[in-house]
XYZ file of C-alpha atoms in Angstrom:
93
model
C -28.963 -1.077 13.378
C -27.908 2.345 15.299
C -24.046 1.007 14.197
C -24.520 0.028 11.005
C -23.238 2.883 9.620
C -19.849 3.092 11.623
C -16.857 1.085 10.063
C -13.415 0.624 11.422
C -10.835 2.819 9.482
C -7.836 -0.070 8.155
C -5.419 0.017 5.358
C -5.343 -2.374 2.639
C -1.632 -4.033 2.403
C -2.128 -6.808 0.221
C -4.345 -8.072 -2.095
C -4.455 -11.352 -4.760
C -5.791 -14.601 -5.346
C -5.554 -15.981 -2.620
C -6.036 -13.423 0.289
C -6.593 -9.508 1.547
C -4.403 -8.427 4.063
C -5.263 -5.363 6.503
C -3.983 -3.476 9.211
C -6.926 -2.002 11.681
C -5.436 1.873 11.866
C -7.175 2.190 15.421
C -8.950 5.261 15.150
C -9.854 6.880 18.346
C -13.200 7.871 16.302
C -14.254 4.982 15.297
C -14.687 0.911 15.984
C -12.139 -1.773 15.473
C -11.701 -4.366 12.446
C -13.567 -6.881 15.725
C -16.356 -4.837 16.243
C -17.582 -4.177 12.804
C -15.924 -6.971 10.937
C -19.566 -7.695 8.842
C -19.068 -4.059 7.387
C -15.751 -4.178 6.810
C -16.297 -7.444 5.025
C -18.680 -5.730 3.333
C -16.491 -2.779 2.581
C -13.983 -4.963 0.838
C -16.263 -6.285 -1.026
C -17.536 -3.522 -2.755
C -14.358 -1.951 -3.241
C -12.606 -5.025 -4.462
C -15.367 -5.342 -6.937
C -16.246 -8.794 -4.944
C -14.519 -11.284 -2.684
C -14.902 -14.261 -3.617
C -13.191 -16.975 -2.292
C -10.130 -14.731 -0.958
C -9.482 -14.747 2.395
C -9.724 -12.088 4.661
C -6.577 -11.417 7.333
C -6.482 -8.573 9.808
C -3.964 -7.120 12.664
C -5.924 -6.337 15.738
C -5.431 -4.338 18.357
C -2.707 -6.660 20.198
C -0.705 -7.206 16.908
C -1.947 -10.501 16.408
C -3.421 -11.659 13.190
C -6.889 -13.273 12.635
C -9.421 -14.526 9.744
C -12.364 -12.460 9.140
C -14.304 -15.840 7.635
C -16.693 -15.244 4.798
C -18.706 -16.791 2.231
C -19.133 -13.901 -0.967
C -18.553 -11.101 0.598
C -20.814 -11.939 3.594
C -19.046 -12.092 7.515
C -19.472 -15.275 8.767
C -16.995 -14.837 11.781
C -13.658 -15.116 13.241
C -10.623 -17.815 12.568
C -7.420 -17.723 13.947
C -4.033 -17.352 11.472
C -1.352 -19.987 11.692
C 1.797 -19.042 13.288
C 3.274 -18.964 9.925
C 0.778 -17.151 8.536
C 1.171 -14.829 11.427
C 5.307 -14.475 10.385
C 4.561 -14.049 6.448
C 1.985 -11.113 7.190
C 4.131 -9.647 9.741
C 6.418 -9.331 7.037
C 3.891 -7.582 4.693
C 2.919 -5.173 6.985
C-alpha cells in the first residue's frame, strides 16, 4: 500500500444528520477526493468521531457532485447525486 498514506486535501462545508458535504481543494501535491476516496472516508471518520449512517457528498474535479458510499466509516464506492441534490450543495458551497 505505497499510497496509503497520501490523502486528497478537501474542506469540510457541511456537516449533520443526515450528510457531510466536501469540496476536493485540488492540490497540485496531492490525489483527488476519486483517487483516495477509502482514506478520505476514513479521514472523516476519525475526525467526525464516526460516520455512521451520514452520507458522504463531494465536488470533483469537473464541479459535479458525487456519493462517496459507505457502510461505518468504511468506502464502499461511488454513487451519483440527484440533480437536486446537485443544486442544494451548489448552494452550500
Amino acid at each position: 500500500m505505497a499510497d496509503g498514506m497520501r490523502i486528497a486535501r478537501y474542506t469540510i462545508h457541511a456537516v449533520n444528520d443526515l450528510h457531510v458535504v466536501i469540496t476536493d481543494d485540488l492540490a497540485d501535491d496531492a490525489p483527488s477526493v476519486t483517487n483516495s476516496a477509502a482514506s478520505v472516508i476514513e479521514d472523516l471518520n476519525s475526525r467526525l468521531g464516526g460516520l455512521g449512517r451520514r452520507r458522504v457528498f463531494y465536488r470533483d474535479s469537473v464541479m459535479r457532485f458525487d456519493e462517496l458510499r459507505h457502510e461505518n466509516g468504511v468506502f464502499l464506492g461511488f454513487a451519483p447525486a440527484s440533480p437536486s441534490q446537485q443544486e442544494a450543495f451548489r448552494d452550500l458551497t
